[in-house]
Amino acid sequence: MAFRLFLPLFFIFFAFLYIALLNPGTVEFQYAPGHTVALPHVALVMFAFLAGTLSLSLVYFFKGVGDVANDMANMFRRLRAARIEGSLLKARQKAGQGQMDKAMRLLENIISKKPGLFEAHLLHGEVLRKTGRAREALRAHSQALALDPANLGAIIQIKEDYMALGEHEAAYRLLEQVRGRMPEDHAVLAEMRDVSVQLGEFHRAAVLQREILSLTADAVSQKAEQVKMAETYCLFAEQLLADGRFDAARDQLDMALKVEPDFVCAAMLLASALQGLSRHDEAGAVLRRQFERTHSPVALLKLAQMDPGNREELFARARGIAPEEKGLEPVLIALENARGLRYRCAACDAVENSYFPQCPSCGNWNTANAAVEEPVPSPDGQ
C-alpha cells in the first residue's frame, strides 16, 4: 500500500532532477486576457511534488485519525460489553441467592441496553418462571430462541415453561418438532421421555428409552440408561397393576429384569404381579433369586412375609448366603420378634412404614441395599 502511494512521488522527483539538470526552460501561462506569467519547468515539477507530498500526508493523517477513532470505539464497545457481562453475572448470582427482584431489575436493564443478548433473555425467562410468571417466561424464552434457533437450552426452557403452565402436550409437540431436526440427539429424546412419564404415557416413554439405549455407545452411559429403562418399565407396570392387568404388568417387569437383573424394585413388583395371578411359588422364586443376586433385605422381608411357615429355614439360608451383610440383621431380628420395620430412602432419608419402590418424597428408586431398620421405640415403650 505504502509503495503504491509513494511511487508517483518518486517519478515526480526524478522528473524534477531531469528537468533541472537537462531541460531548464519556462512555460507561459495566460491567467487573464493580456496577462501572462512565465514559470520555470523546475517550479512546476516542484509544485507537483509538494502537492503530492501534501496529499500523501493528508491521506496518512486522516487514516491515523480514523484508526484512533476506531480503536477508541472498540475500547468503549469492550468496556460496555464487560459492564453488561458483569451485570449478567451479578444477576445470575442474585437469582441463585433467591433475590429475584434484584435479578429482575438487573436483567431488564441489560436487555434495554443490549436487546440481542441471548443469555440475558434466557436467564430473564428462568427468573420469571421461578416467580410464578410462566406466561411471561415463555415470551422471554421465545425471544431467546429467535436469537439462536438451534439452541437446545432455549428449547428445553420453553418446554419447562409449558410444563409450568400445565400444557404438557404442547411441551411434547415442541420436542417432537426439535427431534425432526435432531433425530439422534440423546438430550431431546430424554426430555421427550420425561414429559411422557409426567403425562402418564409410560408405553411411549419406554419406546423412547429403548431408542436412547440403542444410541448409547460407551459402557458407563449404557449402564445408566439400562437402569433408566428398567425404571420406565416399572412405571408402566405400576400403572398396569393399579388397573388390575397383572399379565401385562408381568411382561413389563420381565423386560425390566432382563435389562437390569439387579433392579430390586422390578423383582418386588414382579412378585406382586405374580401374587395377583395366584402364582405364589413363582413369586417366591423371583424373590429368592433376587436375594441371592443382591442380598437385598427388602427381598428377604417380602419372602418371609409370603412364606411365614418356612421362616427359620429362610433365615438360616440368608445368613449362609450373606453372613457379613449388616443390612439383613434388623430384618432377621425384627421378624424373629414379630416386630414391625421401617424403610429409609437412601437418597433423602425419608422414612416409611411400608415398602416403596419409588420414594414418595424425592422420587428416587429403592436401591438393592435399601435401608431396613427397626422402628425407634416411643417414650411409653410401645
Tab-separated table of C-alpha atoms in Angstrom:
chain	number	residue	atom	x	y	z
A	1	MET	CA	0.000	0.000	0.000
A	2	ALA	CA	2.728	2.499	1.028
A	3	PHE	CA	4.867	1.599	-2.002
A	4	ARG	CA	1.972	2.258	-4.402
A	5	LEU	CA	1.356	5.626	-2.755
A	6	PHE	CA	5.000	6.726	-2.878
A	7	LEU	CA	5.679	5.524	-6.442
A	8	PRO	CA	4.207	8.639	-8.177
A	9	LEU	CA	6.316	10.874	-5.927
A	10	PHE	CA	9.446	9.026	-6.979
A	11	PHE	CA	8.597	9.626	-10.635
A	12	ILE	CA	7.921	13.324	-9.961
A	13	PHE	CA	11.205	13.649	-8.057
A	14	PHE	CA	13.232	12.074	-10.872
A	15	ALA	CA	11.415	14.271	-13.405
A	16	PHE	CA	12.396	17.300	-11.289
A	17	LEU	CA	16.073	16.268	-11.378
A	18	TYR	CA	15.924	15.555	-15.126
A	19	ILE	CA	14.348	18.932	-15.955
A	20	ALA	CA	16.534	20.891	-13.539
A	21	LEU	CA	19.735	19.443	-14.971
A	22	LEU	CA	18.982	18.763	-18.635
A	23	ASN	CA	15.934	20.821	-19.693
A	24	PRO	CA	15.827	24.154	-17.873
A	25	GLY	CA	13.139	26.297	-19.502
A	26	THR	CA	9.885	28.122	-18.860
A	27	VAL	CA	6.218	27.701	-19.554
A	28	GLU	CA	3.966	30.717	-20.121
A	29	PHE	CA	0.528	30.694	-18.530
A	30	GLN	CA	-2.173	33.193	-19.520
A	31	TYR	CA	-4.154	33.757	-16.331
A	32	ALA	CA	-6.135	36.762	-17.789
A	33	PRO	CA	-6.538	38.458	-21.197
A	34	GLY	CA	-3.242	40.142	-21.999
A	35	HIS	CA	-1.606	38.873	-18.831
A	36	THR	CA	0.842	36.001	-18.848
A	37	VAL	CA	3.352	34.598	-16.446
A	38	ALA	CA	6.391	32.516	-17.210
A	39	LEU	CA	7.043	29.624	-14.816
A	40	PRO	CA	10.189	27.523	-14.930
A	41	HIS	CA	9.745	23.815	-15.610
A	42	VAL	CA	11.505	23.138	-12.321
A	43	ALA	CA	8.923	25.190	-10.399
A	44	LEU	CA	6.039	23.245	-11.952
A	45	VAL	CA	7.619	19.905	-11.148
A	46	MET	CA	8.425	21.069	-7.619
A	47	PHE	CA	4.819	22.234	-7.150
A	48	ALA	CA	3.544	18.825	-8.313
A	49	PHE	CA	5.968	17.090	-5.960
A	50	LEU	CA	4.905	19.233	-2.994
A	51	ALA	CA	1.215	18.782	-3.840
A	52	GLY	CA	1.709	15.016	-3.992
A	53	THR	CA	3.591	15.005	-0.712
A	54	LEU	CA	0.870	17.078	0.937
A	55	SER	CA	-1.837	14.779	-0.442
A	56	LEU	CA	0.002	11.716	0.820
A	57	SER	CA	0.493	13.316	4.220
A	58	LEU	CA	-3.213	14.123	4.404
A	59	VAL	CA	-4.081	10.531	3.452
A	60	TYR	CA	-1.929	9.163	6.279
A	61	PHE	CA	-3.155	11.824	8.684
A	62	PHE	CA	-6.814	11.038	8.136
A	63	LYS	CA	-6.052	7.304	8.138
A	64	GLY	CA	-4.376	7.741	11.521
A	65	VAL	CA	-7.338	9.755	12.813
A	66	GLY	CA	-9.680	7.010	11.580
A	67	ASP	CA	-7.596	4.291	13.256
A	68	VAL	CA	-7.583	6.184	16.549
A	69	ALA	CA	-11.333	6.745	16.356
A	70	ASN	CA	-11.889	3.065	15.518
A	71	ASP	CA	-9.645	1.923	18.384
A	72	MET	CA	-11.478	4.191	20.809
A	73	ALA	CA	-14.847	2.909	19.564
A	74	ASN	CA	-13.657	-0.689	20.025
A	75	MET	CA	-12.371	0.144	23.503
A	76	PHE	CA	-15.695	1.688	24.526
A	77	ARG	CA	-17.515	-1.283	22.980
A	78	ARG	CA	-15.371	-3.698	25.005
A	79	LEU	CA	-15.921	-1.683	28.180
A	80	ARG	CA	-19.676	-1.689	27.566
A	81	ALA	CA	-19.647	-5.437	26.885
A	82	ALA	CA	-17.615	-6.016	30.065
A	83	ARG	CA	-20.097	-3.955	32.106
A	84	ILE	CA	-23.020	-5.899	30.627
A	85	GLU	CA	-21.232	-9.201	31.253
A	86	GLY	CA	-20.574	-8.142	34.847
A	87	SER	CA	-24.220	-7.185	35.294
A	88	LEU	CA	-25.304	-10.527	33.833
A	89	LEU	CA	-23.014	-12.400	36.215
A	90	LYS	CA	-24.368	-10.368	39.123
A	91	ALA	CA	-27.952	-11.092	38.027
A	92	ARG	CA	-27.146	-14.810	37.873
A	93	GLN	CA	-25.704	-14.656	41.396
A	94	LYS	CA	-28.749	-12.787	42.716
A	95	ALA	CA	-31.061	-15.352	41.127
A	96	GLY	CA	-29.018	-18.160	42.676
A	97	GLN	CA	-29.332	-16.487	46.085
A	98	GLY	CA	-33.104	-16.196	45.701
A	99	GLN	CA	-33.075	-12.387	45.293
A	100	MET	CA	-35.385	-12.496	42.288
A	101	ASP	CA	-36.475	-8.829	42.361
A	102	LYS	CA	-32.880	-7.572	42.179
A	103	ALA	CA	-32.039	-10.104	39.478
A	104	MET	CA	-35.095	-8.995	37.503
A	105	ARG	CA	-34.106	-5.309	37.651
A	106	LEU	CA	-30.571	-6.088	36.508
A	107	LEU	CA	-31.802	-8.232	33.623
A	108	GLU	CA	-34.337	-5.663	32.442
A	109	ASN	CA	-31.575	-3.038	32.450
A	110	ILE	CA	-29.270	-5.355	30.467
A	111	ILE	CA	-31.958	-6.155	27.878
A	112	SER	CA	-32.780	-2.452	27.421
A	113	LYS	CA	-29.094	-1.758	26.673
A	114	LYS	CA	-28.447	-4.864	24.580
A	115	PRO	CA	-31.684	-6.427	23.280
A	116	GLY	CA	-29.812	-9.052	21.272
A	117	LEU	CA	-28.068	-10.729	24.223
A	118	PHE	CA	-29.220	-14.365	24.179
A	119	GLU	CA	-28.042	-15.239	27.714
A	120	ALA	CA	-29.946	-12.290	29.225
A	121	HIS	CA	-33.257	-13.360	27.657
A	122	LEU	CA	-32.670	-16.955	28.747
A	123	LEU	CA	-31.962	-16.013	32.370
A	124	HIS	CA	-34.796	-13.476	32.353
A	125	GLY	CA	-37.205	-16.245	31.409
A	126	GLU	CA	-35.906	-18.532	34.167
A	127	VAL	CA	-36.350	-15.805	36.793
A	128	LEU	CA	-39.861	-15.051	35.540
A	129	ARG	CA	-40.835	-18.716	35.766
A	130	LYS	CA	-39.421	-19.045	39.278
A	131	THR	CA	-41.538	-16.076	40.366
A	132	GLY	CA	-44.692	-17.717	39.007
A	133	ARG	CA	-44.919	-15.712	35.766
A	134	ALA	CA	-44.708	-18.662	33.385
A	135	ARG	CA	-46.531	-16.947	30.514
A	136	GLU	CA	-44.040	-14.044	30.532
A	137	ALA	CA	-41.213	-16.566	30.875
A	138	LEU	CA	-42.457	-18.287	27.722
A	139	ARG	CA	-42.280	-14.967	25.832
A	140	ALA	CA	-38.764	-14.273	27.125
A	141	HIS	CA	-37.527	-17.729	26.153
A	142	SER	CA	-39.192	-17.410	22.741
A	143	GLN	CA	-37.204	-14.197	22.200
A	144	ALA	CA	-34.040	-16.069	23.176
A	145	LEU	CA	-34.873	-18.860	20.725
A	146	ALA	CA	-35.447	-16.279	17.966
A	147	LEU	CA	-31.868	-15.084	18.531
A	148	ASP	CA	-30.462	-18.640	18.356
A	149	PRO	CA	-32.996	-21.007	16.730
A	150	ALA	CA	-30.802	-24.102	17.097
A	151	ASN	CA	-30.055	-23.658	20.812
A	152	LEU	CA	-31.252	-26.736	22.717
A	153	GLY	CA	-31.045	-24.934	26.070
A	154	ALA	CA	-33.666	-22.383	24.991
A	155	ILE	CA	-35.902	-25.146	23.633
A	156	ILE	CA	-35.742	-27.032	26.928
A	157	GLN	CA	-36.545	-23.833	28.839
A	158	ILE	CA	-39.622	-23.297	26.650
A	159	LYS	CA	-40.589	-26.887	27.407
A	160	GLU	CA	-40.287	-26.128	31.134
A	161	ASP	CA	-42.488	-23.044	30.662
A	162	TYR	CA	-45.180	-25.154	29.028
A	163	MET	CA	-44.902	-27.665	31.864
A	164	ALA	CA	-45.262	-24.872	34.432
A	165	LEU	CA	-48.383	-23.707	32.595
A	166	GLY	CA	-49.761	-27.248	32.678
A	167	GLU	CA	-49.573	-27.520	28.880
A	168	HIS	CA	-47.746	-30.851	28.805
A	169	GLU	CA	-48.920	-31.843	25.334
A	170	ALA	CA	-47.635	-28.538	23.923
A	171	ALA	CA	-44.268	-29.264	25.538
A	172	TYR	CA	-44.181	-32.703	23.930
A	173	ARG	CA	-45.149	-31.339	20.500
A	174	LEU	CA	-42.347	-28.778	20.742
A	175	LEU	CA	-39.836	-31.534	21.477
A	176	GLU	CA	-41.194	-33.603	18.586
A	177	GLN	CA	-40.504	-30.685	16.236
A	178	VAL	CA	-36.966	-30.405	17.572
A	179	ARG	CA	-36.485	-34.141	17.179
A	180	GLY	CA	-37.314	-33.754	13.490
A	181	ARG	CA	-34.177	-31.610	13.161
A	182	MET	CA	-32.028	-33.660	15.559
A	183	PRO	CA	-33.307	-37.268	15.323
A	184	GLU	CA	-30.429	-38.844	17.253
A	185	ASP	CA	-29.939	-36.261	19.994
A	186	HIS	CA	-29.948	-38.021	23.385
A	187	ALA	CA	-30.950	-34.881	25.278
A	188	VAL	CA	-34.067	-34.313	23.157
A	189	LEU	CA	-35.137	-37.951	23.452
A	190	ALA	CA	-34.567	-37.865	27.223
A	191	GLU	CA	-36.716	-34.741	27.547
A	192	MET	CA	-39.460	-36.389	25.484
A	193	ARG	CA	-39.270	-39.449	27.721
A	194	ASP	CA	-39.537	-37.355	30.894
A	195	VAL	CA	-42.541	-35.427	29.560
A	196	SER	CA	-44.190	-38.718	28.585
A	197	VAL	CA	-43.685	-40.005	32.140
A	198	GLN	CA	-45.294	-36.872	33.574
A	199	LEU	CA	-48.209	-37.329	31.183
A	200	GLY	CA	-48.587	-40.939	32.328
A	201	GLU	CA	-47.717	-42.165	28.816
A	202	PHE	CA	-45.417	-44.896	30.110
A	203	HIS	CA	-45.591	-47.062	26.989
A	204	ARG	CA	-44.398	-44.118	24.875
A	205	ALA	CA	-41.716	-43.372	27.478
A	206	ALA	CA	-40.497	-46.983	27.256
A	207	VAL	CA	-40.285	-46.785	23.444
A	208	LEU	CA	-38.251	-43.566	23.680
A	209	GLN	CA	-35.968	-45.027	26.338
A	210	ARG	CA	-35.301	-48.083	24.151
A	211	GLU	CA	-34.262	-45.707	21.384
A	212	ILE	CA	-31.942	-43.825	23.761
A	213	LEU	CA	-30.410	-47.131	24.862
A	214	SER	CA	-29.817	-48.178	21.250
A	215	LEU	CA	-27.968	-44.896	20.573
A	216	THR	CA	-25.720	-45.158	23.648
A	217	ALA	CA	-22.237	-46.453	22.905
A	218	ASP	CA	-19.938	-46.247	25.959
A	219	ALA	CA	-20.298	-48.788	28.776
A	220	VAL	CA	-20.830	-46.329	31.651
A	221	SER	CA	-23.618	-44.430	29.899
A	222	GLN	CA	-25.178	-47.677	28.717
A	223	LYS	CA	-25.366	-48.968	32.296
A	224	ALA	CA	-27.120	-45.765	33.428
A	225	GLU	CA	-29.570	-45.978	30.522
A	226	GLN	CA	-30.277	-49.643	31.312
A	227	VAL	CA	-31.271	-48.652	34.847
A	228	LYS	CA	-33.467	-45.891	33.389
A	229	MET	CA	-35.010	-48.446	31.043
A	230	ALA	CA	-35.833	-50.719	33.984
A	231	GLU	CA	-37.337	-47.766	35.888
A	232	THR	CA	-39.530	-46.897	32.893
A	233	TYR	CA	-40.767	-50.484	32.612
A	234	CYS	CA	-41.551	-50.421	36.343
A	235	LEU	CA	-43.558	-47.208	35.999
A	236	PHE	CA	-45.585	-48.775	33.211
A	237	ALA	CA	-46.034	-51.942	35.283
A	238	GLU	CA	-47.247	-49.961	38.310
A	239	GLN	CA	-49.907	-48.364	36.121
A	240	LEU	CA	-50.965	-51.791	34.843
A	241	LEU	CA	-51.022	-53.252	38.367
A	242	ALA	CA	-53.253	-50.401	39.528
A	243	ASP	CA	-55.640	-51.293	36.677
A	244	GLY	CA	-55.569	-54.979	37.687
A	245	ARG	CA	-53.795	-56.022	34.473
A	246	PHE	CA	-51.393	-58.452	36.142
A	247	ASP	CA	-50.371	-60.355	32.986
A	248	ALA	CA	-49.390	-57.179	31.129
A	249	ALA	CA	-47.567	-55.896	34.223
A	250	ARG	CA	-45.652	-59.169	34.489
A	251	ASP	CA	-44.485	-58.818	30.863
A	252	GLN	CA	-43.147	-55.310	31.533
A	253	LEU	CA	-41.367	-56.423	34.701
A	254	ASP	CA	-39.832	-59.432	32.956
A	255	MET	CA	-38.350	-56.998	30.426
A	256	ALA	CA	-37.122	-54.747	33.259
A	257	LEU	CA	-35.253	-57.642	34.883
A	258	LYS	CA	-33.897	-58.735	31.520
A	259	VAL	CA	-32.419	-55.258	31.007
A	260	GLU	CA	-31.224	-54.819	34.613
A	261	PRO	CA	-31.239	-58.124	36.563
A	262	ASP	CA	-30.159	-56.464	39.840
A	263	PHE	CA	-33.042	-53.980	39.909
A	264	VAL	CA	-34.756	-54.963	43.158
A	265	CYS	CA	-37.831	-52.781	42.586
A	266	ALA	CA	-38.659	-54.734	39.433
A	267	ALA	CA	-38.378	-58.041	41.310
A	268	MET	CA	-40.617	-56.765	44.116
A	269	LEU	CA	-43.256	-55.557	41.666
A	270	LEU	CA	-42.999	-58.791	39.669
A	271	ALA	CA	-43.648	-60.771	42.850
A	272	SER	CA	-46.752	-58.637	43.459
A	273	ALA	CA	-47.944	-59.228	39.879
A	274	LEU	CA	-47.451	-62.988	40.208
A	275	GLN	CA	-49.293	-62.972	43.528
A	276	GLY	CA	-52.139	-61.163	41.791
A	277	LEU	CA	-52.215	-64.060	39.332
A	278	SER	CA	-52.172	-66.541	42.287
A	279	ARG	CA	-48.769	-67.843	41.179
A	280	HIS	CA	-47.236	-67.704	44.645
A	281	ASP	CA	-44.482	-70.260	44.025
A	282	GLU	CA	-43.179	-68.264	41.060
A	283	ALA	CA	-43.321	-65.067	43.137
A	284	GLY	CA	-41.235	-66.716	45.859
A	285	ALA	CA	-38.733	-67.976	43.282
A	286	VAL	CA	-38.323	-64.449	41.863
A	287	LEU	CA	-37.615	-63.008	45.316
A	288	ARG	CA	-35.267	-65.853	46.200
A	289	ARG	CA	-33.223	-65.304	43.048
A	290	GLN	CA	-33.138	-61.573	43.688
A	291	PHE	CA	-31.916	-62.056	47.245
A	292	GLU	CA	-29.194	-64.444	46.096
A	293	ARG	CA	-28.058	-61.901	43.492
A	294	THR	CA	-28.229	-58.696	45.530
A	295	HIS	CA	-28.571	-59.724	49.224
A	296	SER	CA	-31.393	-57.193	49.369
A	297	PRO	CA	-33.073	-57.023	52.791
A	298	VAL	CA	-36.377	-55.918	51.243
A	299	ALA	CA	-36.459	-59.032	49.043
A	300	LEU	CA	-35.800	-61.211	52.108
A	301	LEU	CA	-38.518	-59.445	54.089
A	302	LYS	CA	-41.075	-59.872	51.306
A	303	LEU	CA	-40.130	-63.535	51.010
A	304	ALA	CA	-40.533	-64.094	54.752
A	305	GLN	CA	-43.916	-62.378	54.749
A	306	MET	CA	-45.083	-64.564	51.858
A	307	ASP	CA	-43.928	-67.827	53.453
A	308	PRO	CA	-44.058	-67.415	57.261
A	309	GLY	CA	-44.070	-71.189	57.812
A	310	ASN	CA	-40.516	-71.591	56.462
A	311	ARG	CA	-39.132	-68.528	58.222
A	312	GLU	CA	-36.456	-70.368	60.238
A	313	GLU	CA	-35.129	-72.202	57.201
A	314	LEU	CA	-35.173	-68.928	55.264
A	315	PHE	CA	-33.209	-67.075	57.955
A	316	ALA	CA	-30.616	-69.820	58.172
A	317	ARG	CA	-30.191	-69.785	54.421
A	318	ALA	CA	-29.979	-65.979	54.373
A	319	ARG	CA	-27.196	-65.991	56.969
A	320	GLY	CA	-25.391	-68.626	54.957
A	321	ILE	CA	-25.667	-66.661	51.707
A	322	ALA	CA	-24.707	-63.262	53.147
A	323	PRO	CA	-23.108	-63.749	56.586
A	324	GLU	CA	-21.482	-60.281	56.554
A	325	GLU	CA	-24.441	-58.318	55.168
A	326	LYS	CA	-25.228	-55.910	58.015
A	327	GLY	CA	-28.455	-54.696	56.408
A	328	LEU	CA	-30.031	-58.120	56.933
A	329	GLU	CA	-29.694	-58.181	60.711
A	330	PRO	CA	-32.561	-55.763	61.506
A	331	VAL	CA	-34.820	-57.787	59.206
A	332	LEU	CA	-33.940	-61.098	60.838
A	333	ILE	CA	-34.172	-59.798	64.405
A	334	ALA	CA	-37.425	-57.927	63.826
A	335	LEU	CA	-39.101	-60.854	62.113
A	336	GLU	CA	-37.977	-63.284	64.809
A	337	ASN	CA	-39.501	-60.967	67.421
A	338	ALA	CA	-42.620	-60.301	65.336
A	339	ARG	CA	-41.886	-56.578	65.262
A	340	GLY	CA	-42.539	-54.041	62.534
A	341	LEU	CA	-39.889	-52.434	60.339
A	342	ARG	CA	-39.271	-49.049	58.726
A	343	TYR	CA	-37.945	-48.352	55.247
A	344	ARG	CA	-35.487	-45.487	54.814
A	345	CYS	CA	-34.768	-43.819	51.467
A	346	ALA	CA	-31.036	-43.869	50.713
A	347	ALA	CA	-31.272	-40.544	48.839
A	348	CYS	CA	-33.263	-38.245	51.149
A	349	ASP	CA	-33.561	-40.241	54.436
A	350	ALA	CA	-37.364	-40.168	54.295
A	351	VAL	CA	-38.861	-42.976	56.395
A	352	GLU	CA	-41.966	-45.016	55.549
A	353	ASN	CA	-43.655	-47.842	57.433
A	354	SER	CA	-44.227	-49.885	54.271
A	355	TYR	CA	-42.004	-50.752	51.326
A	356	PHE	CA	-41.919	-48.237	48.450
A	357	PRO	CA	-40.366	-48.905	45.019
A	358	GLN	CA	-40.098	-45.151	44.451
A	359	CYS	CA	-39.633	-42.697	47.318
A	360	PRO	CA	-42.781	-40.576	47.819
A	361	SER	CA	-40.638	-37.649	49.000
A	362	CYS	CA	-37.838	-37.367	46.432
A	363	GLY	CA	-38.862	-39.761	43.657
A	364	ASN	CA	-35.674	-41.856	43.799
A	365	TRP	CA	-35.949	-45.593	43.306
A	366	ASN	CA	-35.006	-48.039	46.037
A	367	THR	CA	-31.535	-49.450	45.551
A	368	ALA	CA	-30.560	-53.077	46.044
A	369	ASN	CA	-29.416	-52.292	49.579
A	370	ALA	CA	-32.295	-50.076	50.647
A	371	ALA	CA	-32.142	-49.430	54.369
A	372	VAL	CA	-34.479	-51.507	56.508
A	373	GLU	CA	-34.409	-50.759	60.225
A	374	GLU	CA	-36.263	-51.365	63.429
A	375	PRO	CA	-38.572	-48.541	64.496
A	376	VAL	CA	-37.433	-46.256	67.295
A	377	PRO	CA	-39.417	-47.132	70.452
A	378	SER	CA	-41.868	-44.483	71.626
A	379	PRO	CA	-41.365	-42.918	75.098
A	380	ASP	CA	-44.155	-45.051	76.573
A	381	GLY	CA	-42.323	-48.200	75.462
A	382	GLN	CA	-44.733	-49.166	72.673
